[in-house]
């Protein structure tokens, strides 16, 4: 399948390893992975902060870059960006766009997937041949959970990973407190939420906390790092892309 | 309608109807005095408050999940509730007139109050007309919203709250912190201390045991119930078809107030009307399960006008607007008016759980309050209007939407409200920054250059590769979170590099390997 990868602005800039893993995983599964080079950002941060006029060109650019009919699916390692493309772009297009943009947005929306959805729903695979001999806990990010309803899909993928020790996260459904600019505008409330999330994560004794969104992991990882907690964060794609022949560097580091 | 050209030269063109009024400034308890982050700062420092809140919300949450989970048709009930409320809002004027007719037919009197000031004056006039200088109160959001107790007091009339939690708040000279459990932020020891201090003649050996505390309140209230001539209630529902009013409660204090006094005055927000008697079937399932996590609330009172020789002989219904028609004229507000005040969204909200209700400054706290308060009272475009901070008091986690029995999409409403706010607020530094960011991101060349510049962020990082101090406005972020130094290479430059191309080729050639079966056929 010809799959276009949307790296997300955050993933592209700050967390390229998660995007590399996504690309490698899709290639390993036999897909023709393309990266439309004019892509930038889905505009989610703008829209969620209350700006819809300003990111209209971003919505337009997204629709143009991924509208190519030869692209069969648009896949992204981010539940919140997929949520924005699927639920917010049409709001912006209806308000500030023309009929052409509205049509473009609808076309792209129909083939946009977050990684775990694409693997499980579209490709119908749960075992991607991954190997990850570590104790891992999974945080279901809010937008994956409630906007996309990915449900058990990421957990099914994780359970199929060879040698993984998957432990349940207490109060997993609770928000980590990131919420984009919320963490800046209401930094103290956000910190209080983060504290509880970090406490629950360290209580599992996991070496790694994983999730399907680099933004939430940046928040959680930032809190874990500040507290010098032993747990580190890795994107779900990084675990799924690790194999016996190409193990994640963590395997070496902990040896 | 005549076109301007058809009009006689001296006729007056009245123009478009004026925008309906918002709740007035300075009246009632809709508007807080401080922006949310400031108010939250103080509440967050109160460890006891956070423990009380955490405990209470967690236990209600668990109960709610149990009783909603056991209904096979819960989702259909939510759809029905949402559909009935949407229909109600779409023909609110007609339903209210029907309600008015029916109440009058059954011997009641109906008053229309444009805002809290008018409602307070109407109630005061009615109470004074009975010759009484005290009233019993059934816990009511509408009278809390308009500050009725305070106004009555200024007019020499004492209001006694009869709901246990509301009584605790009143005796403590405090404000409610929750729609349903106003004293949720207080624990038993605090309550005992309040009772010891404020209830005349209370047993000084009172223990912080729920039964003893309840008994003390009961003894205090019993005498009031037997002697008071006037009661003021709110209403959970008003049925247009029959003119029936309804109050749903747990303690029986409401039942006493609604039946014993001679005069009953009900203050009802106009959005509480329901078209048909049969609609109660849906809401009497949705409400208790969502709010207290009970299958059925202990007391449901229904009354229709007056019945000679039985119950209050004088019944008044005050229909309160106070910003509701303004909200109705707005797509966001119209959706928010569907709220049945069950408080499920508060109990699941991670922000509410940490800050409590006072941080929102309004009678309506929590997720729905963050929508409803600015809708009823406006955001007034001014930067320092505390109401403008409310739409941002959410991480948009969506738990409220999942919990809401009438499926109000609160996160989307908040995003829309934020948009409304930024559109009204003119040019701000934030708006310029957002515009600049969009301009950069809209041009891939500039974006790539910006990524390179972001790489310079490595200069900020310590030897461990993390950034632990950031300048304002990001200082709050870096107070409790490290930020990783930006990597040397972005994904796009890796993908375009020879190394990236080789990695992709190798991955495609390797396919998916499983330990037992060698190479799997690629799909
Ligand atoms: S918004 Fe929904 S969940 Fe919140 S109080 Fe209203 S009805 Fe209940």
Coordinates of C-alpha atoms in Angstrom, one line a residue, chain A residues 5 7 9 12-16 19-20 23-24 27-30 33 35 37-41 45-54 57-58 88 91 95-96 127-129 142-143 146 149 162 171 175 178-179 181-196 218-219 222-223 225-226 243 245, chain B residues 36-37 40-41 44 50 58 350-351 354-355 392-399 402 415-416 418-419 422-423 428 430-431 434-435 437-438 441-444 447 451 454 466-468 473-474 476-482 484-487 489-492 494-495 503-504 507-508 510-515 520 522-523:
Chain A
X5 CA 3.7 9.5 6.6
X7 CA 5.6 13.2 10.9
X9 CA 5.7 19.1 13.7
X12 CA 9.7 15.8 13.1
X13 CA 11.6 18.4 15.2
X14 CA 11.9 17.0 18.7
X15 CA 11.2 13.3 18.5
X16 CA 12.5 12.0 15.2
X19 CA 8.9 8.9 13.5
X20 CA 11.8 6.9 12.1
X23 CA 8.6 4.7 8.9
X24 CA 10.8 1.6 9.4
X27 CA 8.4 -0.4 5.4
X28 CA 9.1 -3.7 7.1
X29 CA 5.4 -4.5 6.8
X30 CA 5.8 -4.2 3.1
X33 CA 6.2 4.8 2.6
X35 CA 7.0 11.5 3.0
X37 CA 8.2 17.0 1.9
X38 CA 6.0 20.1 2.0
X39 CA 4.2 18.9 5.1
X40 CA 4.5 20.8 8.3
X41 CA 1.9 21.0 11.0
X45 CA -2.1 23.7 18.8
X46 CA -3.6 26.7 17.2
X47 CA -7.1 25.4 17.1
X48 CA -7.1 24.1 20.6
X49 CA -5.8 27.4 21.9
X50 CA -8.7 29.2 20.2
X51 CA -7.2 30.2 16.9
X52 CA -9.0 29.0 13.7
X53 CA -8.4 31.8 11.3
X54 CA -4.6 31.7 11.7
X57 CA -3.4 27.8 5.6
X58 CA -2.0 24.9 7.6
X88 CA -11.2 19.9 13.6
X91 CA -14.7 23.0 11.4
X95 CA -15.6 28.6 8.8
X96 CA -12.8 30.0 6.8
X127 CA 2.0 -9.2 15.9
X128 CA 4.6 -7.0 14.1
X129 CA 7.5 -9.2 15.0
X142 CA -6.8 11.3 26.0
X143 CA -7.2 12.0 22.4
X146 CA -11.7 9.5 23.7
X149 CA -11.6 5.5 20.5
X162 CA 8.2 -10.9 22.3
X171 CA -5.6 5.2 36.8
X175 CA -5.1 12.8 31.8
X178 CA -0.5 18.3 29.1
X179 CA -3.3 19.7 27.0
X181 CA -1.0 25.3 25.9
X182 CA -2.9 24.3 29.0
X183 CA 0.4 23.2 30.5
X184 CA 1.6 26.8 30.1
X185 CA -1.6 28.7 30.8
X186 CA -2.5 26.7 33.8
X187 CA 1.0 25.3 34.6
X188 CA 0.3 24.7 38.3
X189 CA -2.9 22.7 37.8
X190 CA -1.2 20.8 35.0
X191 CA 1.7 20.1 37.3
X192 CA -0.7 18.7 40.0
X193 CA -2.1 16.3 37.4
X194 CA 1.4 15.4 36.2
X195 CA 2.5 14.6 39.7
X196 CA -0.2 12.0 40.1
X218 CA 7.2 14.8 26.4
X219 CA 5.1 16.0 29.3
X222 CA 9.7 15.9 31.5
X223 CA 8.1 15.1 34.9
X225 CA 13.2 13.4 34.4
X226 CA 12.7 16.3 36.9
X243 CA 13.4 -6.5 16.9
X245 CA 18.1 -8.3 14.9
Chain B
X36 CA -8.8 30.9 37.0
X37 CA -5.0 30.4 37.2
X40 CA -6.4 27.8 41.3
X41 CA -3.0 28.7 42.7
X44 CA -3.9 24.0 44.9
X50 CA -7.2 18.2 47.5
X58 CA -13.3 9.0 43.1
X350 CA -9.0 16.1 36.4
X351 CA -8.9 19.9 36.7
X354 CA -7.3 19.3 41.8
X355 CA -8.7 22.9 42.1
X392 CA -8.8 27.6 29.1
X393 CA -9.3 25.8 32.4
X394 CA -9.3 22.5 30.7
X395 CA -6.8 20.1 29.2
X396 CA -9.5 19.0 26.8
X397 CA -9.1 15.4 27.9
X398 CA -12.7 14.7 27.1
X399 CA -13.7 12.8 30.2
X402 CA -18.0 10.7 28.0
X415 CA -12.5 25.0 21.8
X416 CA -15.2 27.1 20.1
X418 CA -11.7 29.9 23.0
X419 CA -12.1 30.8 19.4
X422 CA -9.6 35.2 20.6
X423 CA -11.8 36.7 17.8
X428 CA -2.6 40.3 21.5
X430 CA -0.3 35.6 21.8
X431 CA -2.3 36.1 18.6
X434 CA 0.2 32.2 16.7
X435 CA 0.1 34.1 13.4
X437 CA 4.0 30.3 14.0
X438 CA 1.4 29.6 11.3
X441 CA 4.7 26.4 9.3
X442 CA 2.9 27.2 6.2
X443 CA 6.2 27.5 4.3
X444 CA 8.2 24.3 4.5
X447 CA 9.8 25.6 8.8
X451 CA 13.8 23.4 12.9
X454 CA 15.3 25.0 17.3
X466 CA 17.8 18.4 29.2
X467 CA 16.6 21.9 29.6
X468 CA 15.4 22.7 33.1
X473 CA 5.8 32.6 29.4
X474 CA 7.2 29.0 29.6
X476 CA 5.5 27.6 34.6
X477 CA 6.2 24.7 32.4
X478 CA 9.8 24.4 33.3
X479 CA 9.0 24.7 37.0
X480 CA 8.1 21.0 37.2
X481 CA 9.2 19.5 33.9
X482 CA 12.5 19.0 32.0
X484 CA 14.7 17.3 26.1
X485 CA 17.3 19.2 24.0
X486 CA 16.3 19.2 20.4
X487 CA 18.1 16.5 18.5
X489 CA 18.8 16.0 13.0
X490 CA 15.1 16.4 12.2
X491 CA 13.1 13.4 10.9
X492 CA 12.8 15.0 7.5
X494 CA 17.1 11.9 8.1
X495 CA 14.5 10.6 5.7
X503 CA 17.4 2.2 6.5
X504 CA 14.1 2.2 4.7
X507 CA 13.6 -2.5 6.4
X508 CA 11.6 -3.3 3.3
X510 CA 14.0 -7.6 5.9
X511 CA 10.3 -7.8 6.2
X512 CA 8.7 -8.9 9.5
X513 CA 10.6 -11.7 11.2
X514 CA 9.1 -13.9 13.8
X515 CA 11.3 -16.0 16.1
X520 CA 6.7 -13.6 7.1
X522 CA 4.7 -9.2 3.5
X523 CA 1.1 -8.4 2.7

